[in-house]
């Protein structure tokens, strides 16, 4: 079934909306009714007579929505949509006395403001807004296409995510439209003295928008009702946005709170239905529309966080996050964690969508605390000063073997005092196991003991590589604090060894002009640094001979230690170097908000279409309080003098010879 089929004659009986075929679907026909241009936006007696005759044609056969609460019904007549209560001889119900004139005037003005900025998304033309036979009537253009709520039953998760991102882009464009300088408080476009009576909004919505503190620093135009039913779609694009009566000048957070608390379903509504997790997630999918996190949590809660490194265990994909700021379903802050991990249910189709596998909003630490660490944090004085034990875990999970349910993860243990770094204890290691329910159990099997001491390099803190020779190579740096030792250094261990035992490690040390592996070293100056690779900070080493330059199968994607906001790619013939490092330019800024320092960039090769030259990367952006993880697909150039490759989602283009061309391109890049 084509999800964008708008011809009622082609809709199958299994469609969820077969009882109202004209609802949410419109495919123009030559003989469709079109309003007489002489009477558009006109309220003369002759015009009112004309619009009354049009209402006479609106009977139950073309009614696409019946308001049983005393409000207006909705009719689809050819190329127009008509809102009117004329079929009700007597208005009864909660909305029986509602004055729609304020909302209609608001819709007219909001659409006029939005039309030009949303040049690629249509907004309906208003043909008439006024009273006919003492009833408020609104006649507007019917935009061709299908309501997203109609198409929803047929589209994939990847398509749904794309529509959410498109909707966010629309919201950002609208929010850039600012009110006049005289507007200091939240307001509808057309101010209303009584929004409950005239708009019919709930008391909760009134309290959110028009509270005593009704001033937002970021006032801008908001549609304020971007539900899936108000998005008109076609060919995987949002082509129209309707129902602007709730539009006003609000802050992003305020509009997001209305969306979450008023416009969208709540998880507790479905508690008694025993729905599958997948079905419940689909129902709640649109709830996080106003989230600033492009790598969102599927629980629908606000979750600012950073790092966002893809890791793998037991055939599952996860994201390992750093600082994670937890909010409950009502948007209230409940606490912060310094390391968390979230499961990715569909890494092939939705590689950036993850979820915490626990119901409580204050999610658990990925690297658990020992009893002594818990006792330290629970001391009253430490609680008062926000003194914490942090276990940063940025180097990824090392599987015992590919697909293994068990593995190891290194962590950098230190104290933090508020936002200030304190004592560094060294590098520890946890044993991790993938559970049947996809959760990861991490065990501190040697308690408070560290594998590498506080004066040693932070081996395993940057990246690791499980090579074909059976060794695991662990990359780490020295303390970046004064005197700013920028060296990156290597240790290694057999993949099947016990990672908690120091005697199982070997260290890469100087040996004339080269290097060699030894079991022990006595001082840092014996260790061999990595030359041009020293200043690389956060990223990952991968081995990818099919895509790498000939003879240099080891690749690095990451950022440097100077917060330059640039993407660096490097290659080498051996994991220990020498490394050819190239600056590929600035990491993209956040297209939907203010960008800050961009750091902690990690490739995700298992979710990338490497055969098409694609590498998905995630990175952290410091543009918002609490952090944000962004994601993008990067394509390597195939041909000389061409720009970035377009997304390759299907077999429409011939990609023959790609790997050979890419090798040549990378060979030139690194020569």
mmCIF file of C-alpha atoms in Angstrom, residues 202-571:
data_model
loop_
_atom_site.group_PDB
_atom_site.id
_atom_site.type_symbol
_atom_site.label_atom_id
_atom_site.label_comp_id
_atom_site.label_asym_id
_atom_site.label_seq_id
_atom_site.Cartn_x
_atom_site.Cartn_y
_atom_site.Cartn_z
ATOM 1 C CA UNK A 202 -7.896 23.266 29.492
ATOM 2 C CA UNK A 203 -7.087 24.982 32.777
ATOM 3 C CA UNK A 204 -3.709 23.201 32.774
ATOM 4 C CA UNK A 205 -2.849 24.703 29.389
ATOM 5 C CA UNK A 206 -3.868 28.144 30.579
ATOM 6 C CA UNK A 207 -1.689 27.738 33.656
ATOM 7 C CA UNK A 208 1.313 26.718 31.540
ATOM 8 C CA UNK A 209 1.000 29.542 29.013
ATOM 9 C CA UNK A 210 -0.449 32.340 31.105
ATOM 10 C CA UNK A 211 1.123 31.706 34.499
ATOM 11 C CA UNK A 212 2.178 34.564 36.748
ATOM 12 C CA UNK A 213 5.666 34.219 35.280
ATOM 13 C CA UNK A 214 4.603 34.344 31.626
ATOM 14 C CA UNK A 215 7.804 35.779 30.156
ATOM 15 C CA UNK A 216 10.086 33.651 27.985
ATOM 16 C CA UNK A 217 13.489 34.931 26.921
ATOM 17 C CA UNK A 218 13.114 33.228 23.540
ATOM 18 C CA UNK A 219 9.631 34.337 22.466
ATOM 19 C CA UNK A 220 8.925 33.336 18.885
ATOM 20 C CA UNK A 221 6.066 32.149 16.707
ATOM 21 C CA UNK A 222 4.881 28.653 17.605
ATOM 22 C CA UNK A 223 2.177 26.652 15.827
ATOM 23 C CA UNK A 224 1.383 25.136 19.236
ATOM 24 C CA UNK A 225 -0.465 22.087 17.876
ATOM 25 C CA UNK A 226 1.931 20.173 15.620
ATOM 26 C CA UNK A 227 0.228 16.813 15.939
ATOM 27 C CA UNK A 228 0.628 14.095 13.319
ATOM 28 C CA UNK A 229 -2.927 14.819 12.127
ATOM 29 C CA UNK A 230 -2.005 18.440 11.344
ATOM 30 C CA UNK A 231 0.999 17.520 9.180
ATOM 31 C CA UNK A 232 0.145 16.891 5.515
ATOM 32 C CA UNK A 233 2.676 14.589 3.860
ATOM 33 C CA UNK A 234 3.516 13.201 0.431
ATOM 34 C CA UNK A 235 6.511 11.275 -0.932
ATOM 35 C CA UNK A 236 8.299 11.230 2.441
ATOM 36 C CA UNK A 237 8.047 15.008 2.882
ATOM 37 C CA UNK A 238 5.911 17.294 5.025
ATOM 38 C CA UNK A 239 4.131 19.337 2.372
ATOM 39 C CA UNK A 240 1.584 21.196 4.489
ATOM 40 C CA UNK A 241 0.732 22.289 8.023
ATOM 41 C CA UNK A 242 -2.865 23.051 9.051
ATOM 42 C CA UNK A 243 -4.930 24.125 12.091
ATOM 43 C CA UNK A 244 -3.168 27.301 13.225
ATOM 44 C CA UNK A 245 -5.771 28.522 15.712
ATOM 45 C CA UNK A 246 -3.538 27.840 18.750
ATOM 46 C CA UNK A 247 -0.501 29.656 17.317
ATOM 47 C CA UNK A 248 1.194 32.320 19.390
ATOM 48 C CA UNK A 249 4.426 33.808 20.619
ATOM 49 C CA UNK A 250 5.891 31.361 23.110
ATOM 50 C CA UNK A 251 9.286 30.094 24.204
ATOM 51 C CA UNK A 252 10.519 26.736 22.952
ATOM 52 C CA UNK A 253 10.296 25.176 26.410
ATOM 53 C CA UNK A 254 6.762 26.484 26.967
ATOM 54 C CA UNK A 255 5.503 25.107 23.646
ATOM 55 C CA UNK A 256 7.244 21.828 24.419
ATOM 56 C CA UNK A 257 5.531 21.595 27.799
ATOM 57 C CA UNK A 258 2.110 22.169 26.214
ATOM 58 C CA UNK A 259 2.907 19.544 23.596
ATOM 59 C CA UNK A 260 3.992 16.961 26.162
ATOM 60 C CA UNK A 261 1.290 17.566 28.771
ATOM 61 C CA UNK A 262 -1.706 18.486 26.577
ATOM 62 C CA UNK A 263 -1.288 17.473 22.939
ATOM 63 C CA UNK A 264 0.176 13.969 23.220
ATOM 64 C CA UNK A 265 -0.878 10.662 24.822
ATOM 65 C CA UNK A 266 0.496 9.649 28.219
ATOM 66 C CA UNK A 267 2.069 6.310 28.975
ATOM 67 C CA UNK A 268 -0.200 5.765 31.980
ATOM 68 C CA UNK A 269 -3.277 5.895 29.727
ATOM 69 C CA UNK A 270 -2.289 2.499 28.340
ATOM 70 C CA UNK A 271 -1.142 0.791 31.532
ATOM 71 C CA UNK A 272 -4.158 -1.560 31.637
ATOM 72 C CA UNK A 273 -3.954 -2.574 27.959
ATOM 73 C CA UNK A 274 -0.860 -4.775 28.233
ATOM 74 C CA UNK A 275 0.610 -3.345 25.037
ATOM 75 C CA UNK A 276 3.936 -4.559 23.723
ATOM 76 C CA UNK A 277 6.871 -2.197 24.312
ATOM 77 C CA UNK A 278 7.119 -1.652 20.559
ATOM 78 C CA UNK A 279 3.450 -0.680 20.238
ATOM 79 C CA UNK A 280 3.661 1.657 23.228
ATOM 80 C CA UNK A 281 6.788 3.297 21.836
ATOM 81 C CA UNK A 282 5.010 3.851 18.538
ATOM 82 C CA UNK A 283 2.080 5.525 20.301
ATOM 83 C CA UNK A 284 4.416 7.822 22.246
ATOM 84 C CA UNK A 285 6.787 8.414 19.321
ATOM 85 C CA UNK A 286 5.745 12.047 18.707
ATOM 86 C CA UNK A 287 5.973 13.053 22.382
ATOM 87 C CA UNK A 288 9.602 14.193 22.215
ATOM 88 C CA UNK A 289 9.058 16.495 19.222
ATOM 89 C CA UNK A 290 10.474 19.487 21.107
ATOM 90 C CA UNK A 291 13.473 17.601 22.418
ATOM 91 C CA UNK A 292 16.779 19.199 21.423
ATOM 92 C CA UNK A 293 18.470 15.806 21.394
ATOM 93 C CA UNK A 294 18.999 14.396 17.878
ATOM 94 C CA UNK A 295 20.011 11.110 19.518
ATOM 95 C CA UNK A 296 16.797 10.904 21.550
ATOM 96 C CA UNK A 297 15.653 8.509 24.225
ATOM 97 C CA UNK A 298 12.536 6.596 23.187
ATOM 98 C CA UNK A 299 10.921 7.004 26.617
ATOM 99 C CA UNK A 300 9.911 10.496 25.543
ATOM 100 C CA UNK A 301 11.560 12.280 28.457
ATOM 101 C CA UNK A 302 13.873 15.237 28.208
ATOM 102 C CA UNK A 303 17.406 13.870 28.567
ATOM 103 C CA UNK A 304 20.270 16.336 27.942
ATOM 104 C CA UNK A 305 23.555 14.410 27.841
ATOM 105 C CA UNK A 306 26.889 14.160 26.093
ATOM 106 C CA UNK A 307 29.454 11.659 24.689
ATOM 107 C CA UNK A 308 27.061 9.209 22.912
ATOM 108 C CA UNK A 309 29.561 6.570 21.767
ATOM 109 C CA UNK A 310 28.125 3.529 19.963
ATOM 110 C CA UNK A 311 29.206 0.285 21.679
ATOM 111 C CA UNK A 312 28.341 -3.370 21.120
ATOM 112 C CA UNK A 313 27.835 -6.443 23.307
ATOM 113 C CA UNK A 314 26.026 -9.740 22.767
ATOM 114 C CA UNK A 315 24.943 -8.805 19.261
ATOM 115 C CA UNK A 316 23.248 -5.676 20.624
ATOM 116 C CA UNK A 317 24.006 -2.013 19.990
ATOM 117 C CA UNK A 318 24.078 0.605 22.742
ATOM 118 C CA UNK A 319 25.038 4.227 23.285
ATOM 119 C CA UNK A 320 27.362 5.021 26.166
ATOM 120 C CA UNK A 321 26.689 8.542 27.461
ATOM 121 C CA UNK A 322 28.604 10.795 29.831
ATOM 122 C CA UNK A 323 26.873 13.420 31.962
ATOM 123 C CA UNK A 324 23.154 12.619 31.795
ATOM 124 C CA UNK A 325 20.578 15.068 33.171
ATOM 125 C CA UNK A 326 17.408 13.196 34.089
ATOM 126 C CA UNK A 327 13.873 14.615 33.937
ATOM 127 C CA UNK A 328 10.575 12.950 34.794
ATOM 128 C CA UNK A 329 7.515 12.664 32.546
ATOM 129 C CA UNK A 330 6.357 16.087 33.707
ATOM 130 C CA UNK A 331 9.622 17.734 32.727
ATOM 131 C CA UNK A 332 10.936 18.145 36.286
ATOM 132 C CA UNK A 333 14.660 17.659 36.896
ATOM 133 C CA UNK A 334 15.315 14.635 39.136
ATOM 134 C CA UNK A 335 19.115 14.378 39.136
ATOM 135 C CA UNK A 336 22.295 13.861 37.114
ATOM 136 C CA UNK A 337 24.414 10.820 36.359
ATOM 137 C CA UNK A 338 27.984 10.845 35.036
ATOM 138 C CA UNK A 339 27.733 7.695 32.911
ATOM 139 C CA UNK A 340 24.701 5.875 31.496
ATOM 140 C CA UNK A 341 24.024 3.391 28.731
ATOM 141 C CA UNK A 342 20.980 3.080 26.455
ATOM 142 C CA UNK A 343 19.879 0.228 24.190
ATOM 143 C CA UNK A 344 19.374 0.718 20.435
ATOM 144 C CA UNK A 345 16.430 -1.519 19.364
ATOM 145 C CA UNK A 346 16.792 -1.060 15.594
ATOM 146 C CA UNK A 347 20.401 -0.167 14.749
ATOM 147 C CA UNK A 348 19.978 -0.920 11.041
ATOM 148 C CA UNK A 349 17.039 1.416 10.402
ATOM 149 C CA UNK A 350 17.183 3.789 13.385
ATOM 150 C CA UNK A 351 20.815 3.924 14.434
ATOM 151 C CA UNK A 352 20.397 7.084 16.520
ATOM 152 C CA UNK A 353 17.313 6.063 18.486
ATOM 153 C CA UNK A 354 17.948 4.506 21.889
ATOM 154 C CA UNK A 355 16.103 3.821 25.116
ATOM 155 C CA UNK A 356 16.929 3.298 28.752
ATOM 156 C CA UNK A 357 15.701 -0.147 29.774
ATOM 157 C CA UNK A 358 14.224 0.966 33.079
ATOM 158 C CA UNK A 359 11.034 2.777 33.964
ATOM 159 C CA UNK A 360 12.334 5.267 36.552
ATOM 160 C CA UNK A 361 13.410 8.636 35.148
ATOM 161 C CA UNK A 362 16.535 8.802 37.340
ATOM 162 C CA UNK A 363 18.400 6.209 35.317
ATOM 163 C CA UNK A 364 21.072 3.970 36.768
ATOM 164 C CA UNK A 365 24.799 4.409 36.475
ATOM 165 C CA UNK A 366 26.366 2.220 33.808
ATOM 166 C CA UNK A 367 29.567 1.832 35.876
ATOM 167 C CA UNK A 368 28.262 1.074 39.389
ATOM 168 C CA UNK A 369 29.742 2.536 42.529
ATOM 169 C CA UNK A 370 31.463 0.458 45.159
ATOM 170 C CA UNK A 371 30.269 0.619 48.768
ATOM 171 C CA UNK A 372 33.041 3.054 49.678
ATOM 172 C CA UNK A 373 32.159 5.343 46.776
ATOM 173 C CA UNK A 374 28.483 5.302 47.773
ATOM 174 C CA UNK A 375 29.454 6.135 51.349
ATOM 175 C CA UNK A 376 31.585 9.067 50.159
ATOM 176 C CA UNK A 377 28.744 10.579 48.122
ATOM 177 C CA UNK A 378 26.219 10.075 50.922
ATOM 178 C CA UNK A 379 28.200 12.035 53.503
ATOM 179 C CA UNK A 380 26.168 15.188 54.311
ATOM 180 C CA UNK A 381 29.035 17.567 53.599
ATOM 181 C CA UNK A 382 29.729 15.944 50.231
ATOM 182 C CA UNK A 383 26.059 16.031 49.319
ATOM 183 C CA UNK A 384 25.905 19.700 50.216
ATOM 184 C CA UNK A 385 28.927 20.520 48.022
ATOM 185 C CA UNK A 386 27.882 18.168 45.197
ATOM 186 C CA UNK A 387 31.088 16.162 45.614
ATOM 187 C CA UNK A 388 30.847 13.094 43.401
ATOM 188 C CA UNK A 389 32.790 10.022 42.372
ATOM 189 C CA UNK A 390 32.787 9.955 38.586
ATOM 190 C CA UNK A 391 33.724 6.983 36.441
ATOM 191 C CA UNK A 392 34.130 8.279 32.911
ATOM 192 C CA UNK A 393 33.870 5.523 30.333
ATOM 193 C CA UNK A 394 34.671 6.749 26.822
ATOM 194 C CA UNK A 395 36.791 3.949 25.316
ATOM 195 C CA UNK A 396 34.029 1.518 24.356
ATOM 196 C CA UNK A 397 33.164 -2.071 25.293
ATOM 197 C CA UNK A 398 35.700 -4.811 24.457
ATOM 198 C CA UNK A 399 33.818 -8.011 23.594
ATOM 199 C CA UNK A 400 35.487 -11.322 24.549
ATOM 200 C CA UNK A 401 34.980 -12.280 20.913
ATOM 201 C CA UNK A 402 32.709 -10.873 18.172
ATOM 202 C CA UNK A 403 29.086 -11.174 19.321
ATOM 203 C CA UNK A 404 30.059 -12.326 22.819
ATOM 204 C CA UNK A 405 27.680 -11.618 25.678
ATOM 205 C CA UNK A 406 30.608 -10.767 27.939
ATOM 206 C CA UNK A 407 33.380 -8.246 27.769
ATOM 207 C CA UNK A 408 35.336 -5.501 29.516
ATOM 208 C CA UNK A 409 35.050 -1.751 29.828
ATOM 209 C CA UNK A 410 37.664 0.670 31.175
ATOM 210 C CA UNK A 411 36.751 3.696 33.264
ATOM 211 C CA UNK A 412 38.604 6.756 34.507
ATOM 212 C CA UNK A 413 37.866 7.252 38.225
ATOM 213 C CA UNK A 414 38.117 10.712 39.720
ATOM 214 C CA UNK A 415 36.450 13.065 42.169
ATOM 215 C CA UNK A 416 34.494 16.084 41.019
ATOM 216 C CA UNK A 417 33.482 19.007 43.211
ATOM 217 C CA UNK A 418 30.485 20.665 41.620
ATOM 218 C CA UNK A 419 31.758 21.220 38.091
ATOM 219 C CA UNK A 420 35.458 21.135 39.009
ATOM 220 C CA UNK A 421 37.705 18.126 38.491
ATOM 221 C CA UNK A 422 39.424 16.788 41.580
ATOM 222 C CA UNK A 423 41.686 13.868 42.451
ATOM 223 C CA UNK A 424 42.325 11.289 39.726
ATOM 224 C CA UNK A 425 42.635 7.689 40.937
ATOM 225 C CA UNK A 426 43.642 5.940 37.715
ATOM 226 C CA UNK A 427 42.013 3.557 35.239
ATOM 227 C CA UNK A 428 39.798 0.706 36.408
ATOM 228 C CA UNK A 429 38.085 -2.063 34.486
ATOM 229 C CA UNK A 430 34.610 -3.605 34.787
ATOM 230 C CA UNK A 431 33.327 -6.979 33.666
ATOM 231 C CA UNK A 432 30.170 -6.495 31.577
ATOM 232 C CA UNK A 433 27.499 -9.023 30.589
ATOM 233 C CA UNK A 434 24.537 -8.653 28.215
ATOM 234 C CA UNK A 435 21.372 -9.925 29.907
ATOM 235 C CA UNK A 436 18.419 -11.681 28.276
ATOM 236 C CA UNK A 437 16.375 -8.448 28.471
ATOM 237 C CA UNK A 438 19.226 -6.560 26.698
ATOM 238 C CA UNK A 439 20.330 -4.785 29.870
ATOM 239 C CA UNK A 440 24.044 -4.715 30.603
ATOM 240 C CA UNK A 441 25.250 -5.827 34.006
ATOM 241 C CA UNK A 442 28.573 -4.216 34.975
ATOM 242 C CA UNK A 443 30.575 -5.677 37.877
ATOM 243 C CA UNK A 444 33.459 -4.042 39.732
ATOM 244 C CA UNK A 445 35.070 -7.419 40.368
ATOM 245 C CA UNK A 446 38.225 -5.918 41.926
ATOM 246 C CA UNK A 447 36.357 -3.292 43.933
ATOM 247 C CA UNK A 448 38.218 -0.018 44.407
ATOM 248 C CA UNK A 449 41.458 -1.339 42.908
ATOM 249 C CA UNK A 450 42.695 0.296 39.700
ATOM 250 C CA UNK A 451 44.557 -1.479 36.888
ATOM 251 C CA UNK A 452 46.624 1.614 36.038
ATOM 252 C CA UNK A 453 47.621 4.063 38.759
ATOM 253 C CA UNK A 454 46.931 7.750 39.128
ATOM 254 C CA UNK A 455 50.342 8.767 37.721
ATOM 255 C CA UNK A 456 50.084 6.535 34.666
ATOM 256 C CA UNK A 457 48.560 7.218 31.259
ATOM 257 C CA UNK A 458 44.825 6.687 31.051
ATOM 258 C CA UNK A 459 45.116 3.565 28.929
ATOM 259 C CA UNK A 460 41.782 2.585 27.374
ATOM 260 C CA UNK A 461 40.189 5.968 28.008
ATOM 261 C CA UNK A 462 40.286 7.091 24.352
ATOM 262 C CA UNK A 463 39.818 3.986 22.229
ATOM 263 C CA UNK A 464 40.587 0.321 21.816
ATOM 264 C CA UNK A 465 41.114 -1.977 18.838
ATOM 265 C CA UNK A 466 40.588 -5.737 18.804
ATOM 266 C CA UNK A 467 43.032 -6.766 16.081
ATOM 267 C CA UNK A 468 43.257 -9.943 14.041
ATOM 268 C CA UNK A 469 46.446 -10.968 15.890
ATOM 269 C CA UNK A 470 44.494 -11.667 19.093
ATOM 270 C CA UNK A 471 45.692 -8.536 20.896
ATOM 271 C CA UNK A 472 43.535 -5.705 22.193
ATOM 272 C CA UNK A 473 45.286 -2.357 21.780
ATOM 273 C CA UNK A 474 44.352 0.303 24.330
ATOM 274 C CA UNK A 475 44.904 3.973 23.506
ATOM 275 C CA UNK A 476 45.186 6.534 26.276
ATOM 276 C CA UNK A 477 46.621 9.935 27.028
ATOM 277 C CA UNK A 478 48.448 11.496 29.898
ATOM 278 C CA UNK A 479 46.711 13.965 32.187
ATOM 279 C CA UNK A 480 45.802 17.001 30.055
ATOM 280 C CA UNK A 481 46.122 19.289 33.082
ATOM 281 C CA UNK A 482 49.256 21.452 33.519
ATOM 282 C CA UNK A 483 52.014 20.939 32.482
ATOM 283 C CA UNK A 484 49.880 19.774 29.531
ATOM 284 C CA UNK A 485 51.450 16.469 28.597
ATOM 285 C CA UNK A 486 49.714 15.845 25.252
ATOM 286 C CA UNK A 487 51.198 12.413 24.542
ATOM 287 C CA UNK A 488 49.025 9.491 23.427
ATOM 288 C CA UNK A 489 50.366 6.068 24.367
ATOM 289 C CA UNK A 490 49.583 2.368 23.898
ATOM 290 C CA UNK A 491 49.322 -0.750 25.998
ATOM 291 C CA UNK A 492 47.988 -4.117 24.847
ATOM 292 C CA UNK A 493 46.569 -7.335 26.277
ATOM 293 C CA UNK A 494 45.529 -10.671 24.815
ATOM 294 C CA UNK A 495 41.806 -10.672 24.110
ATOM 295 C CA UNK A 496 41.238 -13.882 26.099
ATOM 296 C CA UNK A 497 43.253 -12.732 29.137
ATOM 297 C CA UNK A 498 42.068 -11.487 32.537
ATOM 298 C CA UNK A 499 41.953 -7.702 32.139
ATOM 299 C CA UNK A 500 42.118 -7.116 35.904
ATOM 300 C CA UNK A 501 45.687 -8.490 36.230
ATOM 301 C CA UNK A 502 48.442 -5.958 35.580
ATOM 302 C CA UNK A 503 50.978 -8.648 34.593
ATOM 303 C CA UNK A 504 48.910 -9.472 31.492
ATOM 304 C CA UNK A 505 49.661 -6.108 29.823
ATOM 305 C CA UNK A 506 52.500 -5.047 27.545
ATOM 306 C CA UNK A 507 53.578 -1.461 26.891
ATOM 307 C CA UNK A 508 54.800 0.246 23.730
ATOM 308 C CA UNK A 509 58.185 1.786 24.549
ATOM 309 C CA UNK A 510 60.988 3.486 22.644
ATOM 310 C CA UNK A 511 63.524 1.305 20.869
ATOM 311 C CA UNK A 512 65.959 3.503 18.985
ATOM 312 C CA UNK A 513 63.976 5.170 16.219
ATOM 313 C CA UNK A 514 61.214 2.593 16.552
ATOM 314 C CA UNK A 515 59.349 0.898 19.335
ATOM 315 C CA UNK A 516 58.876 -2.469 21.012
ATOM 316 C CA UNK A 517 56.519 -4.171 23.447
ATOM 317 C CA UNK A 518 57.665 -4.816 27.016
ATOM 318 C CA UNK A 519 56.020 -6.178 30.160
ATOM 319 C CA UNK A 520 56.993 -3.272 32.433
ATOM 320 C CA UNK A 521 58.305 0.289 32.311
ATOM 321 C CA UNK A 522 59.817 2.390 35.065
ATOM 322 C CA UNK A 523 59.005 5.955 33.974
ATOM 323 C CA UNK A 524 56.806 7.712 31.441
ATOM 324 C CA UNK A 525 59.696 8.828 29.267
ATOM 325 C CA UNK A 526 60.330 5.220 28.301
ATOM 326 C CA UNK A 527 56.934 5.024 26.599
ATOM 327 C CA UNK A 528 56.868 5.810 22.902
ATOM 328 C CA UNK A 529 54.472 8.549 21.894
ATOM 329 C CA UNK A 530 52.584 8.651 18.586
ATOM 330 C CA UNK A 531 53.990 11.737 16.900
ATOM 331 C CA UNK A 532 51.370 13.684 14.939
ATOM 332 C CA UNK A 533 48.679 11.497 16.500
ATOM 333 C CA UNK A 534 49.453 12.794 20.008
ATOM 334 C CA UNK A 535 46.974 15.655 19.976
ATOM 335 C CA UNK A 536 43.973 13.495 19.061
ATOM 336 C CA UNK A 537 41.559 13.459 21.983
ATOM 337 C CA UNK A 538 38.278 11.577 21.545
ATOM 338 C CA UNK A 539 37.360 9.208 18.775
ATOM 339 C CA UNK A 540 37.904 5.629 17.656
ATOM 340 C CA UNK A 541 40.443 3.521 15.811
ATOM 341 C CA UNK A 542 38.905 1.019 13.406
ATOM 342 C CA UNK A 543 40.474 -1.486 11.030
ATOM 343 C CA UNK A 544 38.848 -1.231 7.624
ATOM 344 C CA UNK A 545 41.166 -2.407 4.811
ATOM 345 C CA UNK A 546 38.448 -2.277 2.158
ATOM 346 C CA UNK A 547 38.068 1.475 2.583
ATOM 347 C CA UNK A 548 41.543 2.483 3.744
ATOM 348 C CA UNK A 549 44.484 3.466 1.528
ATOM 349 C CA UNK A 550 46.485 0.559 0.190
ATOM 350 C CA UNK A 551 48.729 -0.837 2.913
ATOM 351 C CA UNK A 552 47.251 1.407 5.632
ATOM 352 C CA UNK A 553 44.218 -0.459 6.996
ATOM 353 C CA UNK A 554 43.969 1.379 10.333
ATOM 354 C CA UNK A 555 41.707 4.437 10.366
ATOM 355 C CA UNK A 556 40.942 7.042 13.043
ATOM 356 C CA UNK A 557 37.900 9.323 13.222
ATOM 357 C CA UNK A 558 37.855 11.892 16.016
ATOM 358 C CA UNK A 559 38.667 15.341 17.370
ATOM 359 C CA UNK A 560 41.804 16.885 18.846
ATOM 360 C CA UNK A 561 42.652 18.153 22.318
ATOM 361 C CA UNK A 562 42.382 21.831 21.458
ATOM 362 C CA UNK A 563 38.568 21.915 21.020
ATOM 363 C CA UNK A 564 39.055 23.052 17.423
ATOM 364 C CA UNK A 565 35.560 21.843 16.381
ATOM 365 C CA UNK A 566 37.168 19.980 13.484
ATOM 366 C CA UNK A 567 36.863 16.403 12.242
ATOM 367 C CA UNK A 568 40.182 14.569 11.984
ATOM 368 C CA UNK A 569 40.760 11.393 10.003
ATOM 369 C CA UNK A 570 44.024 9.460 10.137
ATOM 370 C CA UNK A 571 45.449 6.254 8.684
#
